[in-house]
Amino acid sequence: MSIFDVRHQPRAHRMIQRALSGNRVPHAYVFHGPDGVGKEAFATAFAQLLLCPNPRSAETDLRKRSELADWTGPAMDACGECDDCRAVRADTHPDMHRIYRQLNAFHPDTAVRNRKALDLGVDVVRHFVIDAVGAKPARGRAKVFIIREADRITTAAQNALLKTLEEPPATTFLILLVSSLERLLPTTFSRCQLVSFSPLPQDFVALQLRELRPELEDNAITYVAQLAEGSLGLALQYVDDGIPAIRDRIVTPLERLDAAGGSTVVKDWMESAKSLGAACRRRDPEISDTESQRQGLNVLLALASAWYRDRLRSAAGKAETGPRATLCADAISAINTAAQQIELNANVQLCLEALVFRLAWQRAS
Ligand SMILES: [Zn+2]
């Protein structure tokens, strides 16, 4: 792929092109921003560019794209045709190392192999990153490590990695992908060049959905693109989890919610959260029951919140500032509170009961 296939991330493009043109490419990067906006695709294309022996100037029409709007220097891209480029595309390049927590299944130590891959532990980081950094590149040009979910590297593993981040061999590059910087130690990210990635425009997400899931109806595309808040990855996940179909079951009762029907809604939401949680678990079998339930609830609350946001927007469109707008804003804040409580391991049933009754009460008052 061309690095310019990664769209709507002008900051990342500018930063990389500036580094390449000055021939001062840092050896350690942290790509941070929401999941599903192109961080890994960009890291892979950047790796291809670093591994390609014949990088070339990007075509003029590419440079006119919004991607490089403010950058007037040279724009480089991988050739796309050599053996290295082909191997990166096929994910078989011996010098491109993709690091992820489930790699523990390939660790030489049985005890590490038998562990659940809930985080990126020190054994995996030592074996697959630190030791591998010390070896010579297999094809001679460079070595690139792309570390997925680097915000799940344990503190011990981050400490073990510090020296590698500080002074890797001249031809080694490490790219840490994180959705939030919060869980990285300051000592880790201070050794890395930070590159921030933004949510994608909603119409771009819709356009991609139309291409990738042509069977989807227009209203489902619009709904999912809006719900995903700029993350194409999340939008695809919503589609694959059947969210457009589940939506009605979750949000229709909100139309006519009253205290009497509250307990039915709670029961229904608990069941929906369970099936959404099961979908999360199919994607990541390592997660616990509690975690899959939590993730399912997050999706459910996001659907409910989006429904109120939608109403708030339409109230704003009609310049309504009266009770309807207030009611929606209050509902969204109640949903946020419930989500925070669930995040802090509060009793789920009680949280949902409190939330649904508050929503019903707001509606009645
Ligand atoms: Zn090439």
Tab-separated table of C-alpha atoms and ligand atoms in Angstrom, residues 48 51-55 78-86, ligand 1:
chain	number	residue	atom	x	y	z
A	48	GLN	CA	7.334	-0.427	4.181
A	51	LEU	CA	12.342	-1.191	4.467
A	52	CYS	CA	11.979	-0.387	0.752
A	53	PRO	CA	15.398	0.006	-0.919
A	54	ASN	CA	13.971	2.287	-3.648
A	55	PRO	CA	11.716	4.851	-1.974
A	78	ALA	CA	7.736	3.210	-0.881
A	79	CYS	CA	8.154	1.950	-4.457
A	80	GLY	CA	5.411	-0.641	-3.945
A	81	GLU	CA	7.023	-3.054	-6.411
A	82	CYS	CA	10.203	-4.483	-4.886
A	83	ASP	CA	10.502	-7.744	-2.911
A	84	ASP	CA	10.573	-5.826	0.377
A	85	CYS	CA	7.399	-3.902	-0.440
A	86	ARG	CA	5.662	-7.107	-1.496
B	1	ZN	ZN	9.886	-1.044	-2.515
